[in-house]
XYZ file of C-alpha atoms in Angstrom:
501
model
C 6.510 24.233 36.468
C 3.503 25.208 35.611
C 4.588 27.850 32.935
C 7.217 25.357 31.535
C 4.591 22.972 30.553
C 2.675 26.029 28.928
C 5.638 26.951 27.140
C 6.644 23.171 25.790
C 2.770 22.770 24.742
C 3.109 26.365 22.900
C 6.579 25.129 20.913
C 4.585 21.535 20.128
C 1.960 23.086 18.602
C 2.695 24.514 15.095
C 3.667 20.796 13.956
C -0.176 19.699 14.275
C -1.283 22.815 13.137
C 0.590 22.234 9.874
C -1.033 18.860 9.544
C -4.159 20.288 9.700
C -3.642 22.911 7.198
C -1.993 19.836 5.067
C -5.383 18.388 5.535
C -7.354 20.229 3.588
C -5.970 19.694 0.361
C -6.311 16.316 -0.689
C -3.403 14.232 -0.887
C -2.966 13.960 -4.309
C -2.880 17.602 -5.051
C 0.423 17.937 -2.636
C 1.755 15.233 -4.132
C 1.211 16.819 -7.269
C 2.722 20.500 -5.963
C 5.819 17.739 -3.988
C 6.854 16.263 -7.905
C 7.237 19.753 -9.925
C 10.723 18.166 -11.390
C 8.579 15.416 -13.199
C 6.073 17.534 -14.597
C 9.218 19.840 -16.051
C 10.498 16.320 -17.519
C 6.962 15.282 -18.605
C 6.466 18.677 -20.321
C 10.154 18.348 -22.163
C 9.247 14.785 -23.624
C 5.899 15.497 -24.584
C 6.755 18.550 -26.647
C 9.920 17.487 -27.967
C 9.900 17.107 -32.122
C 8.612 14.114 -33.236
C 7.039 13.032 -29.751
C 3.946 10.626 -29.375
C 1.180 12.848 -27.335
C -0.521 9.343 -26.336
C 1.401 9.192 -23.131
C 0.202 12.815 -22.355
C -4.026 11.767 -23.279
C -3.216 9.147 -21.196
C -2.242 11.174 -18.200
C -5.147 13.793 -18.490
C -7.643 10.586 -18.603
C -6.966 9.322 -15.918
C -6.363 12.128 -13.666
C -9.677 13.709 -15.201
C -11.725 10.561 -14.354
C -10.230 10.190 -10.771
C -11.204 13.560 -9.984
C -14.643 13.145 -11.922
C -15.205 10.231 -9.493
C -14.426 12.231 -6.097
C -16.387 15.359 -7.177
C -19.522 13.476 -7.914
C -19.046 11.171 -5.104
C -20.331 11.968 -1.581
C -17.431 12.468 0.848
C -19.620 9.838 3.289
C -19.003 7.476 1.163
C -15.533 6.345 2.519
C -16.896 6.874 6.066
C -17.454 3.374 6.409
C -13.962 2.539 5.993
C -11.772 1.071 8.109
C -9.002 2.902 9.390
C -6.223 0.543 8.537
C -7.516 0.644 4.629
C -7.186 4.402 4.773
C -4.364 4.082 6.537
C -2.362 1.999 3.890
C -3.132 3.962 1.278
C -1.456 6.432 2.669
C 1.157 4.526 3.705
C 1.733 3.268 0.439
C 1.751 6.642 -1.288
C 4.300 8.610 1.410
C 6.436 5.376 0.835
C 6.833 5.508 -2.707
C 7.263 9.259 -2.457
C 9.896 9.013 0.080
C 11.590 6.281 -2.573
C 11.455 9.039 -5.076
C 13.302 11.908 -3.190
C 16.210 8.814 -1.963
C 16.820 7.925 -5.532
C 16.530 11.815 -7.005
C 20.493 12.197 -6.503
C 21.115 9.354 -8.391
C 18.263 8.153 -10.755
C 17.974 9.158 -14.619
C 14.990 11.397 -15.136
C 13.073 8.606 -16.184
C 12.964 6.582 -12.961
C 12.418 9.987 -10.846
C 9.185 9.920 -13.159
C 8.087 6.592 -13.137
C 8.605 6.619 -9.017
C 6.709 10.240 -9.292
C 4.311 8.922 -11.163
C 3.397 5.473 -8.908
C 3.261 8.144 -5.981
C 0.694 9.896 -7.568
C -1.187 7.038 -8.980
C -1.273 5.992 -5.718
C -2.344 9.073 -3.902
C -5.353 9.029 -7.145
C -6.343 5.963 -4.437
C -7.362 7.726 -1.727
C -9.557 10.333 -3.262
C -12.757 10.038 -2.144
C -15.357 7.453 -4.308
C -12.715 6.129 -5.940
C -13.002 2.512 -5.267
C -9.615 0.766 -4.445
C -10.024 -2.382 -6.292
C -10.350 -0.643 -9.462
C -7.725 2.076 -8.129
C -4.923 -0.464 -9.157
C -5.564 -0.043 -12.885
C -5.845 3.632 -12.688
C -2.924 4.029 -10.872
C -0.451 1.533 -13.427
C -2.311 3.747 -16.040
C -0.749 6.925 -14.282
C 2.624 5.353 -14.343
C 2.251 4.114 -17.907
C 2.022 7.835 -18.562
C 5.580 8.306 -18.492
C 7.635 8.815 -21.830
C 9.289 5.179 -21.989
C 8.308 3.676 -25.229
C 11.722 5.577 -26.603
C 13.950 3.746 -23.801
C 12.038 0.595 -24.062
C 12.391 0.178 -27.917
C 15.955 1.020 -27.673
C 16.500 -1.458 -24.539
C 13.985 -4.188 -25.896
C 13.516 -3.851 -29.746
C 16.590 -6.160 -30.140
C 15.257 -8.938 -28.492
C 11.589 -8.225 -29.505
C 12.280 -8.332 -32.410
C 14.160 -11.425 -32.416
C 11.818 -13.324 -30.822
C 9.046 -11.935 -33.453
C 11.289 -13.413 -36.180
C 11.165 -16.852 -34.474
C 7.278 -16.835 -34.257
C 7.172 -15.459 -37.853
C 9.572 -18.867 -39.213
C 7.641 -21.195 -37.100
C 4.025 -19.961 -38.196
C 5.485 -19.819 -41.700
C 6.978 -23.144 -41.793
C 3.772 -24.499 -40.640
C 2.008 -23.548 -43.368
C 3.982 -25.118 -45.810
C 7.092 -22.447 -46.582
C 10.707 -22.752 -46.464
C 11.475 -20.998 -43.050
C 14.924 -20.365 -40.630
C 16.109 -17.173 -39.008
C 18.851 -15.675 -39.373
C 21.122 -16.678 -36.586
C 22.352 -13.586 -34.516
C 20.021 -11.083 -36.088
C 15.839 -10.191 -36.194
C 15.668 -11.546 -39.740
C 14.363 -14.789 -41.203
C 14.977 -16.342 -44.567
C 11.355 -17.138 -46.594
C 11.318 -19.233 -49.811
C 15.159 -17.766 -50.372
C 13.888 -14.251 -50.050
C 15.434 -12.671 -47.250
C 12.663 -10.703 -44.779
C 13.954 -8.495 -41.193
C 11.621 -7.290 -38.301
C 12.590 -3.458 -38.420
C 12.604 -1.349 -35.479
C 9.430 0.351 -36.368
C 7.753 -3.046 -36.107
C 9.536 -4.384 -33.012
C 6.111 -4.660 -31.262
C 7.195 -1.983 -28.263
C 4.219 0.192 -29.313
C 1.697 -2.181 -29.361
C 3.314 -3.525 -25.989
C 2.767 -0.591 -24.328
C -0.797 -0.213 -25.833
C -1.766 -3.617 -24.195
C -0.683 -2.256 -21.022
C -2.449 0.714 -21.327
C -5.696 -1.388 -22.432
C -4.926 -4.076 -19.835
C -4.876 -1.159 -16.920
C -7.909 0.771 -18.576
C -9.959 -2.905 -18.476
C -8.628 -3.712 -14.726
C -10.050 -0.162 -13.573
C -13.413 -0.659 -15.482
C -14.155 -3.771 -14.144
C -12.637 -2.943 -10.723
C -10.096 -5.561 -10.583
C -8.122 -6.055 -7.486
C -4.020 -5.891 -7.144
C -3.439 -9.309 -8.489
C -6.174 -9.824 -10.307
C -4.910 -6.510 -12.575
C -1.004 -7.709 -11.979
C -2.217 -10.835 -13.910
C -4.142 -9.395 -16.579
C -0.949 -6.459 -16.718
C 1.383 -9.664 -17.120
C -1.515 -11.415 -19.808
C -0.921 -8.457 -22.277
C 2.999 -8.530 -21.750
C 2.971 -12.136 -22.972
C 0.644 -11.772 -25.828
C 2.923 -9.030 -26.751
C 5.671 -11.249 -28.890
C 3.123 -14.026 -30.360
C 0.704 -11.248 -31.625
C 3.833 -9.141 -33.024
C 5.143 -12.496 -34.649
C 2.091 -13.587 -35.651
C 1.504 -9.843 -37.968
C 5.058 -10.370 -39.293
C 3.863 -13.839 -40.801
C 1.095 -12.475 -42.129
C 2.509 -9.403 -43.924
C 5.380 -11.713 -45.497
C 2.960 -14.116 -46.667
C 0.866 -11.023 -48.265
C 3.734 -9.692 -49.633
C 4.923 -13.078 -51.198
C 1.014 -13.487 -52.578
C 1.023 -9.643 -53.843
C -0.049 -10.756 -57.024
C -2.901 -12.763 -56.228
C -4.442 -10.379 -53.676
C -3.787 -6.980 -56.035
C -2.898 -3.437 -54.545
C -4.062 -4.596 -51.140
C -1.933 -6.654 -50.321
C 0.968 -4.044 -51.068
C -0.757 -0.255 -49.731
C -3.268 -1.460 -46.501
C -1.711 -4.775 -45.038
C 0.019 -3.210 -42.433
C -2.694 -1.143 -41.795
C -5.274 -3.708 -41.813
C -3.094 -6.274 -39.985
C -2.306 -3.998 -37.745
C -6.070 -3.541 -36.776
C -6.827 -7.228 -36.973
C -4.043 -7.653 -34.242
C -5.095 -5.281 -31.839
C -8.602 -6.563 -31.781
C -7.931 -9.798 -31.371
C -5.888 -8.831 -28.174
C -8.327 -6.399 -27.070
C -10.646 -9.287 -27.636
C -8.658 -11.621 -25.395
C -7.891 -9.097 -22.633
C -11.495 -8.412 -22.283
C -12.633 -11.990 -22.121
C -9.671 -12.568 -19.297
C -10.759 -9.867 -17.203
C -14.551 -11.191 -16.431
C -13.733 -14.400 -14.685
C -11.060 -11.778 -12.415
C -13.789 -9.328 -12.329
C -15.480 -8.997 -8.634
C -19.412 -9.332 -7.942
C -21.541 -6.445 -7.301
C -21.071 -7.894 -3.579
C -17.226 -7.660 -4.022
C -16.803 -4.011 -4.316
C -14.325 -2.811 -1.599
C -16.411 -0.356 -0.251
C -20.173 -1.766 0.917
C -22.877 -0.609 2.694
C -22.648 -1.342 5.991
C -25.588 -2.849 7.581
C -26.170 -0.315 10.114
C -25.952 2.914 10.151
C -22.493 3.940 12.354
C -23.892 5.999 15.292
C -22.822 9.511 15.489
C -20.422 9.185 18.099
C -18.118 6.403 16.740
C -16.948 9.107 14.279
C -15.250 11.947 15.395
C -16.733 14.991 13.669
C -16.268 16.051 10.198
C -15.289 19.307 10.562
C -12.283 19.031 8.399
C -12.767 18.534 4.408
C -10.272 15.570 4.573
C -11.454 13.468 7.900
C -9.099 10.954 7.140
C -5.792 12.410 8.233
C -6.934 11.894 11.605
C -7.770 8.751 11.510
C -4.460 7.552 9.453
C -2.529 5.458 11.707
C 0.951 7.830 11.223
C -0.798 10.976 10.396
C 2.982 12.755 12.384
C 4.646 11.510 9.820
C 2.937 13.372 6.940
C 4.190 16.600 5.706
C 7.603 14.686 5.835
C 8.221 13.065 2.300
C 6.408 15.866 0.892
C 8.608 18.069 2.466
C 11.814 16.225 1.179
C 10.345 15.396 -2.168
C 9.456 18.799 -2.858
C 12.991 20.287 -1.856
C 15.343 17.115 -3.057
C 16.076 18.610 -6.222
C 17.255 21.769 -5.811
C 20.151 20.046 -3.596
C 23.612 20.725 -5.531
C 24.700 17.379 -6.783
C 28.148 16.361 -8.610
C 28.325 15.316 -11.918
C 28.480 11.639 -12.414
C 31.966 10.176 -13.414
C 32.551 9.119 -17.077
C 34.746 6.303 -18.083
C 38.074 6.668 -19.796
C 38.012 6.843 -23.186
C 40.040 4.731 -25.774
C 42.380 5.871 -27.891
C 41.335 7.040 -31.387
C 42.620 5.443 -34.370
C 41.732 7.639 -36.846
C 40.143 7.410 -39.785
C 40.490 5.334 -42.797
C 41.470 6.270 -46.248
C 39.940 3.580 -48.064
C 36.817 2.194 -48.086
C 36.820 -1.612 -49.809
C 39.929 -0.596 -51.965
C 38.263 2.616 -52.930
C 40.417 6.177 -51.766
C 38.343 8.249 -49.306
C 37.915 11.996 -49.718
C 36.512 14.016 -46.846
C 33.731 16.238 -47.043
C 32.680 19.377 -44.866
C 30.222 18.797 -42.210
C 26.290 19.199 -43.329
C 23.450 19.592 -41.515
C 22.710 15.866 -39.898
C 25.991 15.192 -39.938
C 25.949 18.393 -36.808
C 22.602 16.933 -35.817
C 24.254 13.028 -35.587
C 27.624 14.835 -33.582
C 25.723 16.273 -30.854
C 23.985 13.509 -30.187
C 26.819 10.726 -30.356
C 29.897 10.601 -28.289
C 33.076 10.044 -29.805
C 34.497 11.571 -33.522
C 31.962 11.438 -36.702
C 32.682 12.492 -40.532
C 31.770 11.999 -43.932
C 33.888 10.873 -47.208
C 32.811 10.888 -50.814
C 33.541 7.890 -52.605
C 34.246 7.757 -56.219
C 30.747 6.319 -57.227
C 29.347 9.147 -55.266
C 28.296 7.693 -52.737
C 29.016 8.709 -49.124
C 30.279 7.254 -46.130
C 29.499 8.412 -42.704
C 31.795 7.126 -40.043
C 31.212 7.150 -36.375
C 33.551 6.000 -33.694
C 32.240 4.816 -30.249
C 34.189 3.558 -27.479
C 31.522 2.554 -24.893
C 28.198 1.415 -24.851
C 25.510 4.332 -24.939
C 22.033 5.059 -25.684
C 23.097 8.323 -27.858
C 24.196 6.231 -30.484
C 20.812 6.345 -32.702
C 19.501 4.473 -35.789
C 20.665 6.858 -38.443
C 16.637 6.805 -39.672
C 15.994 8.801 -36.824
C 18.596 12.210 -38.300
C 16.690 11.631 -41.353
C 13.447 11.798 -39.956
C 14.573 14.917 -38.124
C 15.547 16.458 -41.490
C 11.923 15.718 -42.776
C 13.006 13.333 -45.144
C 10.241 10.343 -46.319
C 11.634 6.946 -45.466
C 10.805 3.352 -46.997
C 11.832 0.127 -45.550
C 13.675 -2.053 -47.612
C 14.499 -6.114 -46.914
C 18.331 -5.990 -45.640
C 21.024 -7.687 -47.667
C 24.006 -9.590 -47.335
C 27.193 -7.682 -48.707
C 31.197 -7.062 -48.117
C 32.248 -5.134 -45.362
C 35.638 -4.075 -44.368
C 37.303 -5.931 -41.170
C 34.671 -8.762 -41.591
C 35.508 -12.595 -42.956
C 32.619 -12.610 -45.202
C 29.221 -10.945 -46.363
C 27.177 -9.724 -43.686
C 24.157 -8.524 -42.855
C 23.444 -4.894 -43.847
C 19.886 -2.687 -42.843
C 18.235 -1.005 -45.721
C 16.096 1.641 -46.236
C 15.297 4.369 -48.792
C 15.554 8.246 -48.369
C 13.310 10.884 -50.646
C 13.697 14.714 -49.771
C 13.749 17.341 -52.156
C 12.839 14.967 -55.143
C 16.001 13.184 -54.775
C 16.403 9.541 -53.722
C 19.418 7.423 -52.232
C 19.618 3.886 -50.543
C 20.931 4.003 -47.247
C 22.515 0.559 -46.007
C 23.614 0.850 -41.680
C 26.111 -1.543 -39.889
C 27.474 -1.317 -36.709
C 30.979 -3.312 -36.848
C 33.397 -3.959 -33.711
C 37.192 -4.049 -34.244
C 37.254 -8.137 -34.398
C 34.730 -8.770 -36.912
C 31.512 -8.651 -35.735
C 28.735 -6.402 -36.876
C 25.312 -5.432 -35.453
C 22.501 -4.388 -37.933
C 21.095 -1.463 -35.684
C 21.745 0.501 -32.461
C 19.124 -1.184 -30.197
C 20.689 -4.761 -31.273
C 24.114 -3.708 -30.898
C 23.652 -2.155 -27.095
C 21.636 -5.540 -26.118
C 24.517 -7.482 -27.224
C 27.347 -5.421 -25.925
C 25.474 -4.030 -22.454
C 23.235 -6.714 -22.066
C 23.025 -10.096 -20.125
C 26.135 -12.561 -20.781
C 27.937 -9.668 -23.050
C 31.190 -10.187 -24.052
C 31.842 -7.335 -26.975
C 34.197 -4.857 -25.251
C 34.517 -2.492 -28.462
C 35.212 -0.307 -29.489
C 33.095 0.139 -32.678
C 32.690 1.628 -35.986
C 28.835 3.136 -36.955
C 28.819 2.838 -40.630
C 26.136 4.585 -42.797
C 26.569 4.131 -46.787
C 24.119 6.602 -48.545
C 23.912 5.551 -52.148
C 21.981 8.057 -55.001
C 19.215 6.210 -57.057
């Protein structure tokens, strides 16, 4: 019996082994090794043409300063700590890990980041002399790392921007103008002039530059979980007055051009732009000292005697507080399943059914329609849209660019973005009200102007459904066919008139 029990203990014993060899990297670095899929994503978005590296600076700051902190903090520091607190940090971190490899099958890349990237903002936590309170704002700054402004302006520019317009008609009609917004689009009506909230200006950036301020403020001052959830939620709701209130102000420059000289028309968005952002800075700061803890508040103080030597058990291990974390058996687990989740074989999703195609028209507002080969962004515009796309010459010379889209998607793109790509210079124009085919009446068309080459053309966009009604840009459209309460069924025509000046 004797030898059994040998035998058992022998078996037993490479599980706690592991654990301790698990123990002397810190947590965050296997969590780090356990999300390799995100940091393939991370690298794709960052390096992509065109992409904003802000994401990436703010990833490397506030890794850099966690691990700044625990290398010039003492390990017996955190020796004080209670158990439990260690404990649920831990907790907290192998949860949200264990979230990410459950939702891998399933989730777009995006929300396998964003849950990769709470794990390790998390795990940033319980490095040692990082203090937890003002943990919580480096860890939503890890998270705001992720490459989501894209997705965000193309799932919340619509309404953004709507609700700008409505600050930019009140604050204008309160100082004296003629104001109303347009109903069903992000434009406004000034003094008869008519004035649109572009998708460049939908306030997305700036919203997720408050949130990266808001989270750098809560870690500086050391905020605790609600006290940074509040000021998190602060900048989200200064977001739309702030955005509304720069719209205002650039119409009302533009409108008083004359009196204010070249200002008004080459730095006001500039200069506006700044104003804004200190003013919120200004207000996030000032919100965050009455949250902000005492020096007596930190989470980690001095105890008032010295622990004796025996109520720790030795440190012979450069990460003591495995053993003392209340489920330390359950650790190698989620990193075990995170790591290997992805390469699991996985079936493709399942697409709807497409509608039938109608084919294309052969006039365009009693004008014949002659088709012309494919160019360069009109290849660059079909592998990125679903559904059939061509171009016609019209006898004015202008051309038409038709796109045909039976569901909703994200791949349908403001056309600003292929011209971009072809390193063309855009200018905004204000959007007018013209004809369109399959529509009751004038409607509202985006504008913009297109230089390349030393040639210019006015490009007018318009998304139109097959009963009538029309959506001004891509992010509009897919809030008001994919959205809340949507009705719009499709399918839909993606019209893009370029027009030589």
């Amino acid at each position: 019996m004797q030898a059994k029990a040998s035998g058992l203990s022998t078996m037993a014993a490479p599980m706690p082994a592991l654990r301790a060899r698990l123990a002397v990297v810190p947590l965050a670095g296997w969590v780090a090794l356990a999300l390799w899929p995100v940091w393939a994503y991370l690298h794709r978005a960052y390096t992509s043409p065109g992409a904003d590296p802000s994401p990436a600076l703010v990833l490397l700051g506030a890794v850099g300063w966690a691990a700044w902190v625990a290398r010039s903090t003492a390990r017996e520091e955190k020796e004080g700590a209670p158990a439990h607190a260690v404990g649920s940090e831990w907790a907290r971190t192998l949860l949200v890990l264990a979230l990410y490899a459950a939702a891998y099958p399933w989730a777009p890349p995006l929300a396998r980041a964003l849950l990769g990237l709470a794990a390790l903002g998390l795990s940033l936590r319980a490095l040692p002399g990082v203090p937890a309170s003002g943990g919580w704002g480096l860890a939503a700054l890890v998270v705001l790392a992720a490459p989501a402004v894209d997705t965000l302006s193309f799932f919340l520019g619509g309404p953004m921007r709507s609700a700008a317009a409505e600050v930019a008609v009140w604050a204008l009609g309160a100082l004296g103008n003629s104001a109303r917004a347009e109903a069903g689009d992000a434009a406004f009506w000034v003094n008869g002039r008519l004035f649109s909230v572009d998708a460049p200006c939908s306030g997305v950036n700036g919203l997720w530059t408050g949130l990266v301020l808001a989270a750098a403020v809560a870690t500086w001052r050391r905020l605790s979980f609600w006290s940074t959830a509040l000021l998190l939620s602060a900048s989200v709701l200064l977001c739309v007055p702030a955005n509304g209130w720069r719209a205002a102000t650039l119409v009302y420059l533009e409108v008083l051009a004359p009196q204010f000289g070249p200002l008004a028309g080459d730095l006001s968005h500039s200069l506006v732009g700044l104003l804004i952002f200190a003013l919120t800075t200004g207000v996030l700061v000032g919100l965050s000292r009455p949250l902000s803890p005492g020096a007596s508040c930190d989470r980690d103080p001095k105890p008032l005697s010295s622990p004796s030597p025996s109520s720790h058990a030795p440190n012979r291990n450069p990460n003591p507080y495995l053993y003392r974390y209340p489920y330390r058996h359950l650790y190698p687990y989620p990193l075990i399943l995170a790591a290997f989740v992805p390469l699991l074989p996985r079936s493709a999703p399942a697409t709807p059914a497409a509608q039938a195609f109608p084919g294309w028209p052969r006039e365009w507002m009693g004008r014949p329609l002659r088709p012309l080969p494919a160019s360069e962004m009109d290849r660059r515009w079909a592998a990125l849209t679903p559904g059939p796309l061509t171009r016609f010459a019209l006898p004015d010379g202008s051309e038409l660019l038709l796109r045909w889209v039976d569901r909703p998607t994200r791949a349908l793109h403001s056309p600003e973005d292929c011209y971009r790509g072809l390193g063309a210079t855009l200018t905004p124009r204000p959007p007018v009200r013209a004809a369109a085919p399959g529509t009751s009446g004038p409607v509202l068309w985006r504008r913009f102007r297109v230089s390349r080459q030393g040639r210019s053309w006015e490009v007018r966009s318009l998304i139109r459904t097959e009963s009538g009604a029309t959506y001004s840009d891509p992010a509009w459209w897919w809030w008001r066919v994919a959205g809340p309460g949507a009705q719009d069924r499709g399918p839909w025509w993606a019209i893009t008139l370029q027009t030589p000046l």
